[in-house]
Coordinates of C-alpha atoms in Angstrom, one line a residue:
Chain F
X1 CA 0.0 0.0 0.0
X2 CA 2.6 2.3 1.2
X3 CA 4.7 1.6 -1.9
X4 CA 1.7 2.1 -4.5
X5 CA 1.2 5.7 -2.9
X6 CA 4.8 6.6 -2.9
X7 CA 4.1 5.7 -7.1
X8 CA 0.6 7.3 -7.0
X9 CA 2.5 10.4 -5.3
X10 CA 6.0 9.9 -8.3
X11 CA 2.9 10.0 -11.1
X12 CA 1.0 13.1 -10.0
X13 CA 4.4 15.5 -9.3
X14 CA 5.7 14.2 -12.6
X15 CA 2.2 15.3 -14.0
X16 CA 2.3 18.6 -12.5
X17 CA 6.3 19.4 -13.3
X18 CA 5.4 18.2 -16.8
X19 CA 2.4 20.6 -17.0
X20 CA 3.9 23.2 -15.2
X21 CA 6.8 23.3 -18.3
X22 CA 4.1 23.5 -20.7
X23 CA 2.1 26.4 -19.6
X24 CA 5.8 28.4 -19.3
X25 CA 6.6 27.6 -22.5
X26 CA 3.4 29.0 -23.7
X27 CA 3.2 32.0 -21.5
X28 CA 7.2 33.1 -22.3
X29 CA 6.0 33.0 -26.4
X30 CA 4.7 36.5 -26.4
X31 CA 7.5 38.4 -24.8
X32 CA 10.6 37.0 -26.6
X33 CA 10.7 40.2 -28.9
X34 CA 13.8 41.3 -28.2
X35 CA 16.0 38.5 -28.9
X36 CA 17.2 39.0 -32.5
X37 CA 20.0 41.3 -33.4
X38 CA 19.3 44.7 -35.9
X39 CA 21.5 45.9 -38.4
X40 CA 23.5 47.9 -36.2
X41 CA 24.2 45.5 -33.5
X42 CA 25.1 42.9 -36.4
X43 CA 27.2 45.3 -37.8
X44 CA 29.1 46.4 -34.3
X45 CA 29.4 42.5 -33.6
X46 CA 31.4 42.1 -36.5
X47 CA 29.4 38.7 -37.3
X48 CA 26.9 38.0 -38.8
X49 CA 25.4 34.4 -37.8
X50 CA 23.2 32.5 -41.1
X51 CA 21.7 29.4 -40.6
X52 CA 21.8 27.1 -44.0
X53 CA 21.7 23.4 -44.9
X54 CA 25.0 21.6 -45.0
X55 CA 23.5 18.5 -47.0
X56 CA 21.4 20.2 -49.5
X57 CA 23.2 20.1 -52.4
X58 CA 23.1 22.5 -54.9
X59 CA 22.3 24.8 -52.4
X60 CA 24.2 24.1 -49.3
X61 CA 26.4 21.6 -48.2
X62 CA 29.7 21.5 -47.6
X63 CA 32.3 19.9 -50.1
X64 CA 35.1 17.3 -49.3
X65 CA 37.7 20.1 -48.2
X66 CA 34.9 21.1 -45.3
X67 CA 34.0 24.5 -47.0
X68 CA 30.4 25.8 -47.5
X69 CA 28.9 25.8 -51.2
X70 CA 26.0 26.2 -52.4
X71 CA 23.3 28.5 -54.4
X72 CA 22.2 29.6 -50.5
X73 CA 25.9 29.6 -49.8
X74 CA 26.7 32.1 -53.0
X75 CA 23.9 34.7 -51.6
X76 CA 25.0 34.8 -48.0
X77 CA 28.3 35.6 -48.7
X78 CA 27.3 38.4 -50.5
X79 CA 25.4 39.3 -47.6
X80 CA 28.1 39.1 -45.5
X81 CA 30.5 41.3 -47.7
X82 CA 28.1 44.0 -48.0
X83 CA 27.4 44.3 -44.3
X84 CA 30.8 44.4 -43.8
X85 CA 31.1 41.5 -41.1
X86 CA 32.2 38.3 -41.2
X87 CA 30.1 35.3 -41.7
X88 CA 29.5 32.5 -39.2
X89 CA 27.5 29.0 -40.4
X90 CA 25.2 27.4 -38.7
X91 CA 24.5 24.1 -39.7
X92 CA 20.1 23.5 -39.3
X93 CA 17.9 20.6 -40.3
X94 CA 14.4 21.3 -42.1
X95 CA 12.5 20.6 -39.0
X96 CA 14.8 23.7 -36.7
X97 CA 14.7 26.2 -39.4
X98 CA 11.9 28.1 -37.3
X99 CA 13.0 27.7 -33.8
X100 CA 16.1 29.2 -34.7
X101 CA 14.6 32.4 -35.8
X102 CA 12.3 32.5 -32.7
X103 CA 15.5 32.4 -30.5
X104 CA 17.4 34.5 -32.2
X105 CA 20.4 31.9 -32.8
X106 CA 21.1 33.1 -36.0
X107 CA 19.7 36.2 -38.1
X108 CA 18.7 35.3 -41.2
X109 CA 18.0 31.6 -42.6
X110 CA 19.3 31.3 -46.0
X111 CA 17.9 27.4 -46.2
X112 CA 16.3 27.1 -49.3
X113 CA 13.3 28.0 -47.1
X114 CA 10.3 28.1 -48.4
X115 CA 7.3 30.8 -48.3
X116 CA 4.2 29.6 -46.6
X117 CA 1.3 31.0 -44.8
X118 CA 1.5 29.2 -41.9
X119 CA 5.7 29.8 -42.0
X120 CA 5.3 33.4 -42.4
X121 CA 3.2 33.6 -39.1
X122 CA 6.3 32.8 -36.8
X123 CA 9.1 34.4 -39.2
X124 CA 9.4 37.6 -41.0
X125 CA 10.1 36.9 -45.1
X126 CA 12.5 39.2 -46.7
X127 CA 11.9 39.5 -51.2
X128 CA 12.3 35.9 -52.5
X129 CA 15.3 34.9 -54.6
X130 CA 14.3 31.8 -56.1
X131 CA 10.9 30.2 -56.6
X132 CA 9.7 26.6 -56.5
X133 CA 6.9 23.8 -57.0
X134 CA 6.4 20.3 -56.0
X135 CA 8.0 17.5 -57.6
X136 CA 7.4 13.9 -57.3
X137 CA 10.2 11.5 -58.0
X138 CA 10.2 7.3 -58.5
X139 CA 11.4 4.5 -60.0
X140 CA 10.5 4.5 -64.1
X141 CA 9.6 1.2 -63.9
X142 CA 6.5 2.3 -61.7
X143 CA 6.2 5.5 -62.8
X144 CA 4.0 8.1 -60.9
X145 CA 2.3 10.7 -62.9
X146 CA -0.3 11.9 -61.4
X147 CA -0.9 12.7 -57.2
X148 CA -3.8 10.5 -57.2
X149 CA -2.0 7.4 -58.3
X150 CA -0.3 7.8 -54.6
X151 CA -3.3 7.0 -53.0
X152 CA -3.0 4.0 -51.0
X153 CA 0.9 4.0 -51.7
X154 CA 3.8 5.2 -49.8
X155 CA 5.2 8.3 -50.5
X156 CA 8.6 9.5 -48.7
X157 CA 8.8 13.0 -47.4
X158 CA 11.2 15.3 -45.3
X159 CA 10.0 16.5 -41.9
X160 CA 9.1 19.8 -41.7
X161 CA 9.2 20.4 -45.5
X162 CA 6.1 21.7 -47.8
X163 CA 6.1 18.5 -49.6
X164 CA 4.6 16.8 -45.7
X165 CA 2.3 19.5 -45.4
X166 CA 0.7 19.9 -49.0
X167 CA -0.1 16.2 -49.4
X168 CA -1.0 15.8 -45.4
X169 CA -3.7 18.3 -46.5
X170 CA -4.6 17.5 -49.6
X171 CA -3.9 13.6 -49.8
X172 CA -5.1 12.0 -47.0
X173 CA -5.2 8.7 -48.0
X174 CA -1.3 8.9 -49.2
X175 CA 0.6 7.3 -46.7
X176 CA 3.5 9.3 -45.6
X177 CA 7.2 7.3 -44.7
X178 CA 8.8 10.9 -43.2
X179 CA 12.8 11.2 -42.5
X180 CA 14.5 13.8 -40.8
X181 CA 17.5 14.0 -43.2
X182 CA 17.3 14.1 -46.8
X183 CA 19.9 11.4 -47.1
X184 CA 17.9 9.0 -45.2
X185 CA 15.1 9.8 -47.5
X186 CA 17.1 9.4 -50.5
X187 CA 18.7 6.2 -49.3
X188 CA 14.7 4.7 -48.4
X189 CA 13.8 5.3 -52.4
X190 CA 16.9 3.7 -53.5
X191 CA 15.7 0.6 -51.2
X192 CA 12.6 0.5 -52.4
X193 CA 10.6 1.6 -48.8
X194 CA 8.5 3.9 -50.3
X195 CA 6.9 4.1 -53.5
X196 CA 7.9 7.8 -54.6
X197 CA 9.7 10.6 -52.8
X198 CA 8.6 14.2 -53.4
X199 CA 10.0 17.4 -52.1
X200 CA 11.1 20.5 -54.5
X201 CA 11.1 20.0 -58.0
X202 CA 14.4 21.7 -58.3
X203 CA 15.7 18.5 -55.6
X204 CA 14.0 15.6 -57.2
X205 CA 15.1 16.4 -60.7
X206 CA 18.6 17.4 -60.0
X207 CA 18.5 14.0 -58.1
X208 CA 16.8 11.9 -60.8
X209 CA 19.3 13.3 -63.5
X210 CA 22.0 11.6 -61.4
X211 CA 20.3 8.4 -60.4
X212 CA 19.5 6.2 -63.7
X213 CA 16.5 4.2 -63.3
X214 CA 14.4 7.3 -61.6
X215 CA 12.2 10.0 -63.4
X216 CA 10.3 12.4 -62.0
X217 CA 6.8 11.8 -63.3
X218 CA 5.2 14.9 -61.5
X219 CA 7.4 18.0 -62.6
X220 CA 5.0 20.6 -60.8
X221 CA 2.7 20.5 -58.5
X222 CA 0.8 22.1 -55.4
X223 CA 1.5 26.4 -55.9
X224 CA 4.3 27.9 -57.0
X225 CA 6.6 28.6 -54.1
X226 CA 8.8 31.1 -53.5
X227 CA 12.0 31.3 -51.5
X228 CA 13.2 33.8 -49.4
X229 CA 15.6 34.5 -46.7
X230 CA 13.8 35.1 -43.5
X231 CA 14.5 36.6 -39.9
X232 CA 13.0 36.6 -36.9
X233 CA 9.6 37.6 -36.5
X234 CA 10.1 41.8 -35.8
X235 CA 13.2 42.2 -37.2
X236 CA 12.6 45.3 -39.3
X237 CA 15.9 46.9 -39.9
X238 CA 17.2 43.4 -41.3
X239 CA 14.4 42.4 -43.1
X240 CA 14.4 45.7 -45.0
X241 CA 18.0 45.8 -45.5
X242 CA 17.8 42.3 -47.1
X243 CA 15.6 44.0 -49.4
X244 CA 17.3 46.7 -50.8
X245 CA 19.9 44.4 -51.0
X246 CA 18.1 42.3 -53.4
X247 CA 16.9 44.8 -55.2
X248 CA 20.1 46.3 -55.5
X249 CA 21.4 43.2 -56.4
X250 CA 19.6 43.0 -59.8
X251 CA 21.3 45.2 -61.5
X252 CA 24.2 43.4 -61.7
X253 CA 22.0 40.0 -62.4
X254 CA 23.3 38.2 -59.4
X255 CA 21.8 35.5 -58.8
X256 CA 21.8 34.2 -62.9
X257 CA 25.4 34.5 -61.8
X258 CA 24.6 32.8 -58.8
X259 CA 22.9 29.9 -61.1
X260 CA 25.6 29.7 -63.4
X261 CA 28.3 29.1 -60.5
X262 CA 26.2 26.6 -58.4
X263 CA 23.1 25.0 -60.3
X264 CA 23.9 25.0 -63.9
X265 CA 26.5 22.1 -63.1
X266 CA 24.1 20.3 -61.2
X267 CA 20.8 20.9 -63.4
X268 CA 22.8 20.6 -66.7
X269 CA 21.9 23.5 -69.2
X270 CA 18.0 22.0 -70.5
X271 CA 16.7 24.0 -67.8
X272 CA 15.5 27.3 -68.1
X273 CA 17.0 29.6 -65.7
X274 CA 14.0 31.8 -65.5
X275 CA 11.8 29.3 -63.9
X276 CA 14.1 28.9 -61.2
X277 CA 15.6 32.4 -60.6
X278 CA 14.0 35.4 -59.0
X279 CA 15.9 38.7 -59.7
X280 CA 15.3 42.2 -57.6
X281 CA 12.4 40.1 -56.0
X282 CA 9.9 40.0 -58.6
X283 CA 7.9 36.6 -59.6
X284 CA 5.8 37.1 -62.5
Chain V
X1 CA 31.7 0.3 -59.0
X2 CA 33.3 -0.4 -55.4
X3 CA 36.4 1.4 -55.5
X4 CA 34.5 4.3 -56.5
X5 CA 33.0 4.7 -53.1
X6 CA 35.6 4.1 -51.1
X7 CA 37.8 7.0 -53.3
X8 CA 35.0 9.9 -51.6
X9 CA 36.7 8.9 -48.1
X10 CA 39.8 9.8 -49.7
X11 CA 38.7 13.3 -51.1
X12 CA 40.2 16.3 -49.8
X13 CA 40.1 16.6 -46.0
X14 CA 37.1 14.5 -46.0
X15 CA 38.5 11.4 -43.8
X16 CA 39.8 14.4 -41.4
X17 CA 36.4 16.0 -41.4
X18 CA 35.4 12.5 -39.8
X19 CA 38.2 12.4 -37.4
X20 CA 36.9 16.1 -35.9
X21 CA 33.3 14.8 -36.2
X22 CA 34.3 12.1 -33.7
X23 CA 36.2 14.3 -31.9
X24 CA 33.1 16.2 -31.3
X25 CA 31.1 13.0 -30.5
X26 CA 34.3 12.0 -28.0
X27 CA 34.6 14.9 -26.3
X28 CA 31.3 16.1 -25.7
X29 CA 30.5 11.9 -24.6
X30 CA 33.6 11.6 -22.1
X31 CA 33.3 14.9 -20.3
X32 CA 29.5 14.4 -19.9
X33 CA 30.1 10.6 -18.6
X34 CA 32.6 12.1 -16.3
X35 CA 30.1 14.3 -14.7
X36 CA 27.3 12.0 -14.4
X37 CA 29.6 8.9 -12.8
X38 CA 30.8 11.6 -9.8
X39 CA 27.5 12.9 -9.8
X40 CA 25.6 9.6 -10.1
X41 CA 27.5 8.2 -7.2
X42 CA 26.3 11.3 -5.3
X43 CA 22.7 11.0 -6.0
X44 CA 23.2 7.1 -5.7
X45 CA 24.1 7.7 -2.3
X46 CA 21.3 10.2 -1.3
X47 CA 19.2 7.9 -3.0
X48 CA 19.1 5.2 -0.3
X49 CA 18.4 7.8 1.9
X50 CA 14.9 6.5 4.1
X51 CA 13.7 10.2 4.4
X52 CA 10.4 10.1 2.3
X53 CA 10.8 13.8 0.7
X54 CA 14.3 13.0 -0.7
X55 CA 13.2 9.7 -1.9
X56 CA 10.0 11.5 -3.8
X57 CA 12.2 14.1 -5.3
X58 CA 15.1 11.7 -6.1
X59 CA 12.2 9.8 -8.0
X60 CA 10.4 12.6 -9.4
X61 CA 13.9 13.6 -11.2
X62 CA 14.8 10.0 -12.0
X63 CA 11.1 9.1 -13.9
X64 CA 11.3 12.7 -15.8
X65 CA 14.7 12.5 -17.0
X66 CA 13.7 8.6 -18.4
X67 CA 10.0 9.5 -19.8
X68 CA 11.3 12.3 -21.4
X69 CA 12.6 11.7 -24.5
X70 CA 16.6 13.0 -24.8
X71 CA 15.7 15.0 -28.2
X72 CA 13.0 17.1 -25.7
X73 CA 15.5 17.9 -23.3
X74 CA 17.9 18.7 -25.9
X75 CA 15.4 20.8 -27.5
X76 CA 13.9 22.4 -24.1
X77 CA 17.9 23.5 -23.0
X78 CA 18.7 24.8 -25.7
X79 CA 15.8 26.5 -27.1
X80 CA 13.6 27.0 -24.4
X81 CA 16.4 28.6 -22.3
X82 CA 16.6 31.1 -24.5
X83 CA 12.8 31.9 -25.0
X84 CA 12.4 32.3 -20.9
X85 CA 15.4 33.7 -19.9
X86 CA 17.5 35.2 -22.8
X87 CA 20.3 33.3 -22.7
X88 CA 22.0 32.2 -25.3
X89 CA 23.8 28.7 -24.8
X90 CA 25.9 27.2 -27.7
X91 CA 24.7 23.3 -29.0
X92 CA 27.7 22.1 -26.9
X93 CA 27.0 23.7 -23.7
X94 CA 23.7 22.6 -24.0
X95 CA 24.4 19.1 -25.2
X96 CA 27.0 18.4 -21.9
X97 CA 23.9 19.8 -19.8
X98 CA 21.3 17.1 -20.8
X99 CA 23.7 14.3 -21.3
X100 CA 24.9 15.0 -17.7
X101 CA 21.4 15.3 -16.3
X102 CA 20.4 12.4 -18.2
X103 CA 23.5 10.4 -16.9
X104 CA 23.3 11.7 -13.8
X105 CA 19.7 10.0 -13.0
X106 CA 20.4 6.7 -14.8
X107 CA 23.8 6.6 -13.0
X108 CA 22.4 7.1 -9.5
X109 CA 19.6 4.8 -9.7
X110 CA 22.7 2.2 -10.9
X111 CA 24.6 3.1 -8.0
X112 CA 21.4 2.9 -5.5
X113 CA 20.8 -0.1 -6.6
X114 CA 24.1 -1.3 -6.9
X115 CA 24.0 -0.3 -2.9
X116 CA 20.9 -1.9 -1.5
X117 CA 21.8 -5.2 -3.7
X118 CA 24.9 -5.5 -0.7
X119 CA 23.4 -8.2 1.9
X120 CA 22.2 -6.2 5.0
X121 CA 24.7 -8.5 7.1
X122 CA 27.3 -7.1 5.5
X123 CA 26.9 -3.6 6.9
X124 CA 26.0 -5.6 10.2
X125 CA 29.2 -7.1 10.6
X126 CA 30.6 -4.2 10.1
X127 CA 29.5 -2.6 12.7
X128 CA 29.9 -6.2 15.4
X129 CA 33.7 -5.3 14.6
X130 CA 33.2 -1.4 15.5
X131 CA 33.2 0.4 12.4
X132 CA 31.4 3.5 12.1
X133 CA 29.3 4.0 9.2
X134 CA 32.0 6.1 6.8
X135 CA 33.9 3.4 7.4
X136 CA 31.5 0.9 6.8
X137 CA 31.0 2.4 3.5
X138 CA 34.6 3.0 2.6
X139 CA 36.0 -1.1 3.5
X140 CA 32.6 -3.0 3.2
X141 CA 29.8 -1.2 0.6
X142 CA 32.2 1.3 -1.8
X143 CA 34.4 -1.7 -2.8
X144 CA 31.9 -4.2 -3.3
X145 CA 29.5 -1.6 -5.1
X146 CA 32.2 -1.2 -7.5
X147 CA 32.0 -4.3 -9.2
X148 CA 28.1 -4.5 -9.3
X149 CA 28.7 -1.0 -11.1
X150 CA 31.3 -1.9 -13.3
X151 CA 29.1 -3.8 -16.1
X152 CA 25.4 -1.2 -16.3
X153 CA 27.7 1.9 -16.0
X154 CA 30.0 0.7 -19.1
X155 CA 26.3 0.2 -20.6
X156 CA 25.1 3.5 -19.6
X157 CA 28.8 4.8 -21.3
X158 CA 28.1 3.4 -24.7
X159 CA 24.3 4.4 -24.7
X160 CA 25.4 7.6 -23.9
X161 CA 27.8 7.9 -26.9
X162 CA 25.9 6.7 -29.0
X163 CA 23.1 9.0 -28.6
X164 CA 25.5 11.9 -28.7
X165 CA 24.0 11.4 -32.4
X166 CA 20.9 13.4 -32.0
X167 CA 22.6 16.4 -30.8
X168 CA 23.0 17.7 -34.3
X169 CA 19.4 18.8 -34.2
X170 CA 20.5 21.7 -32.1
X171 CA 23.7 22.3 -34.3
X172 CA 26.4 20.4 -33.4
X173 CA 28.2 18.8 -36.6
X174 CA 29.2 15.5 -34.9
X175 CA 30.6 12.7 -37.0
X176 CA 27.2 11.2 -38.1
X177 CA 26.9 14.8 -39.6
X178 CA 29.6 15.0 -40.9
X179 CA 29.2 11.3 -42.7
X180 CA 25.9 12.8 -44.2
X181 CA 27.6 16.1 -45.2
X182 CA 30.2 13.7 -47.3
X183 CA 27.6 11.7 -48.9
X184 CA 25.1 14.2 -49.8
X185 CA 27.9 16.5 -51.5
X186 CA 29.1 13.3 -53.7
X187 CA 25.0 11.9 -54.4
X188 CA 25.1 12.9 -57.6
X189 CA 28.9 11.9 -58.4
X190 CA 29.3 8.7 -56.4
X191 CA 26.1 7.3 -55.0
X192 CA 27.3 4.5 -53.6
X193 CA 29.5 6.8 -51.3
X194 CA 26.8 6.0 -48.6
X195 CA 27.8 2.2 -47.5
X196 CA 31.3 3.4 -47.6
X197 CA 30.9 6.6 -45.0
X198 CA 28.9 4.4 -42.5
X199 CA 30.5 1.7 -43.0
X200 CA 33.6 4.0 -41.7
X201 CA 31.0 5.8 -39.0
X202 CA 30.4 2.2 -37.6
X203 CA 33.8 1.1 -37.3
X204 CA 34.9 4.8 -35.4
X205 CA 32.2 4.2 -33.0
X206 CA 33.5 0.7 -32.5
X207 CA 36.7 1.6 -31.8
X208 CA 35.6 4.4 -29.7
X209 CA 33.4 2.1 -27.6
X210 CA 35.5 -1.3 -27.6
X211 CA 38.4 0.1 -25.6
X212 CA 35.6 1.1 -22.9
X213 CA 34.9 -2.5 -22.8
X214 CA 38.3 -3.5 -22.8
X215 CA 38.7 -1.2 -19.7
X216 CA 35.7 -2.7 -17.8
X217 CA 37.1 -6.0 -18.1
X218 CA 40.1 -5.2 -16.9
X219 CA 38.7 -3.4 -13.9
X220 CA 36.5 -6.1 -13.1
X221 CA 39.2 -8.5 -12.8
X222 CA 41.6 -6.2 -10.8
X223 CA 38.9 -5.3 -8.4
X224 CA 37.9 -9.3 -7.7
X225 CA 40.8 -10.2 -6.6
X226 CA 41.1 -8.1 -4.0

């Protein structure tokens, strides 16, 4: 008796300290405003800190001498020479994106990080520089060309990416194998775990070119995304100084450079630029 | 086809990049283990303790620290530090605070075990031939713990390295990081890369956990014979 109180009593405080972590968590959400870094404290710090993927190639990921490259990689240097500062990686996974923003860990996310509704809630979106759809990559010997042929099939995603929120919404009865690394994912098509794998068109065809024996049957789908750097939600000075950077910036037609360095070996020269590149922020 | 993959281990500093990785991995592993044993004993210790209150709160800690999940506490220091108070603690700060709360628990409910598991007439002899209880502990339980510790603690060890894995979710480029780094910049070039880079992974964190083993049994032996 004694001992089943003493674990009665061990349930209910655990309970309680459990609970008791929630309701801070939720209660510190609203005054966390001050936590991200302006233009001038950036500037004075001499550093400024940019979170990017480091195994998303083409557009960041670091190559076999340990340095950054990348199409996300090629911008944020810029960045970083313009503001005058040095430039400090950090190395984030699809899923973290947002929560560094919220605390202010780095300043701007350069992670091929997609526009969304929902997204744009809980970060501030600077002018996109890129744009992007859906694509749906599988073997050609079973060939998906349409959404609804997923139904009842497995399709592997990326946590915290669009492609597990657009079909989540809009394809129920898809079932969903999710990864939190791309690798993984890639690695559980190749082995035949899934049925098709979808995430950004730009990834699954750059992917497919290299991997004989897989097509992408879906070359667009869901709305055409844009991509843009984004800060932390409040951040005015550096949102709008990413702005007229990118306006600035296409003058000079930076980021067709930007392609030409990092994508064009990747994507090979059949695709057209245009439908991948956003210059001075404008999407037709 | 195969000597292709195992050329990517070869490229640049990439075999290098792995070393630091598990130097990462290593370091952040040991000094957390270090903590949590001297700790662990500690709390081991208080944990016999008869007073109810310690025992609740000993127990309270213990069943939170193994419900929760080691990615949440991860995620909870370094993240939600930051949110309530403001501070700002790097991945590997943050990563040496859960691993050592996390060892800490599952090392002093080892050693409380390992403690009440001595026979009760053990500590009674002790004190038929006039030892007080400090030294009861120090020439009867302490050495005899020991070697009921020696084999669960080495577990906890390699559990506790091995999970040091997960701790690139807040940022820290360990060497299972740095494995994924290497294949995903050679998937297009040589996708066969992969069984090569963990193959590698595997054998660093045998080698990194085999010599722990190596010590255990060695320490077990020693401490029988006396």
């Amino acid at each position: 008796m004694k001992k089943f109180l003493a674990i009665l009593a061990t349930v209910i405080m655990g309970a309680s300290a459990l609970v008791g972590c929630g309701s801070k968590d939720a209660s510190v959400d609203g005054g966390s405003e001050n936590l991200f870094r302006t233009v001038d404290e950036i500037k004075s710090s001499g550093t400024v800190k940019i979170g990017v993927f480091s195994d998303k190639k083409p557009f960041g990921y670091v190559d076999e001498n340990g340095e950054y490259q990348g199409y996300d990689i090629y911008f944020a240097k810029r960045i970083a020479q313009d503001l005058g500062v040095e430039l400090e990686y950090v190395s984030t996974e699809p899923a973290s994106r947002v929560e560094y923003l919220k605390t202010g860990k780095v300043d701007i996310v350069l992670a091929n990080f997609t526009v969304t509704n929902a997204r744009k809630e809980v970060v501030d979106y600077a002018l996109p520089y890129m744009k992007v759809a859906l694509g749906v990559v599988s073997p050609e010997s079973a060939l998906i060309k349409a959404p609804e042929e997923l139904n009842g099939k497995t399709l592997i995603v990326v946590k915290g990416t669009t492609a597990e929120t657009y079909f989540t919404e809009n394809y129920p009865d898809v079932k969903l194998l999710k990864f939190d690394q791309y690798a993984d994912a890639y690695n559980a098509l190749i082995d035949g775990r899934g049925d098709a794998l979808s995430t950004d068109n730009t990834e699954v065809l750059a992917w497919a070119i290299q991997n004989p024996g897989f097509a992408v049957g879906i070359e667009e789908m869901g709305n055409v995304d844009t991509i843009a750097p984004a800060v932390t939600k409040g951040n005015a000075s550096l949102k709008e100084w990413i702005d007229n950077e990118i306006i600035s910036l296409a003058d000079e037609q930076f980021f067709h450079k930007d392609f030409k360095e990092t994508l064009e070996p990747i994507y090979g020269s059949n695709v057209n630029v245009d439908s991948l590149v956003v210059e001075g922020g404008k999407v037709e | 086809m195969q000597d292709l993959g195992i050329k990517v281990l070869f490229m640049g500093s990439n075999f290098e990049r792995l070393l630091d990785g598990l130097w990462v991995t290593i370091h952040i592993s040991i000094l957390s283990v270090l903590l949590s044993i001297l700790l662990g004993i500690l709390l081991g210790i208080v944990m016999t303790s008869k007073n109810i209150v310690v025992k609740a709160v000993t127990r309270v800690y213990l069943e939170f620290v193994r419900i929760m999940p080691q990615l949440v506490l991860l995620f909870i220091v370094y993240f939600g530090v930051t949110k309530t108070f403001g501070l700002h603690l790097n991945g590997e700060t943050s990563a040496l605070i859960v691993f050592t709360i996390w060892g800490t628990a599952e090392m002093g409910d080892l050693v409380r075990s390992a403690i009440i598991s001595i026979p009760k007439h053990q500590r009674e002899s002790g004190l038929a031939i006039g030892l007080n209880s400090s030294q009861i502990y120090r020439y009867i339980i302490i050495p005899q713990t020991l070697i009921r510790l020696i084999p669960p603690a080495i577990n906890l060890t390699t559990r506790m390295i091995k999970t040091t894995s997960l701790i690139v979710l807040i940022g820290v480029v360990e060497v299972l990081k740095v494995g994924q780094q290497i294949i995903e910049a050679n998937r297009y070039t040589v996708p066969n890369a992969t069984l090569w880079i963990y193959g590698t992974i595997f054998f660093l964190y045998f080698f990194t956990c085999w010599p722990i083993s190596l010590l255990a049994k060695f320490l077990e032996k020693k401490w029988k014979v006396n």
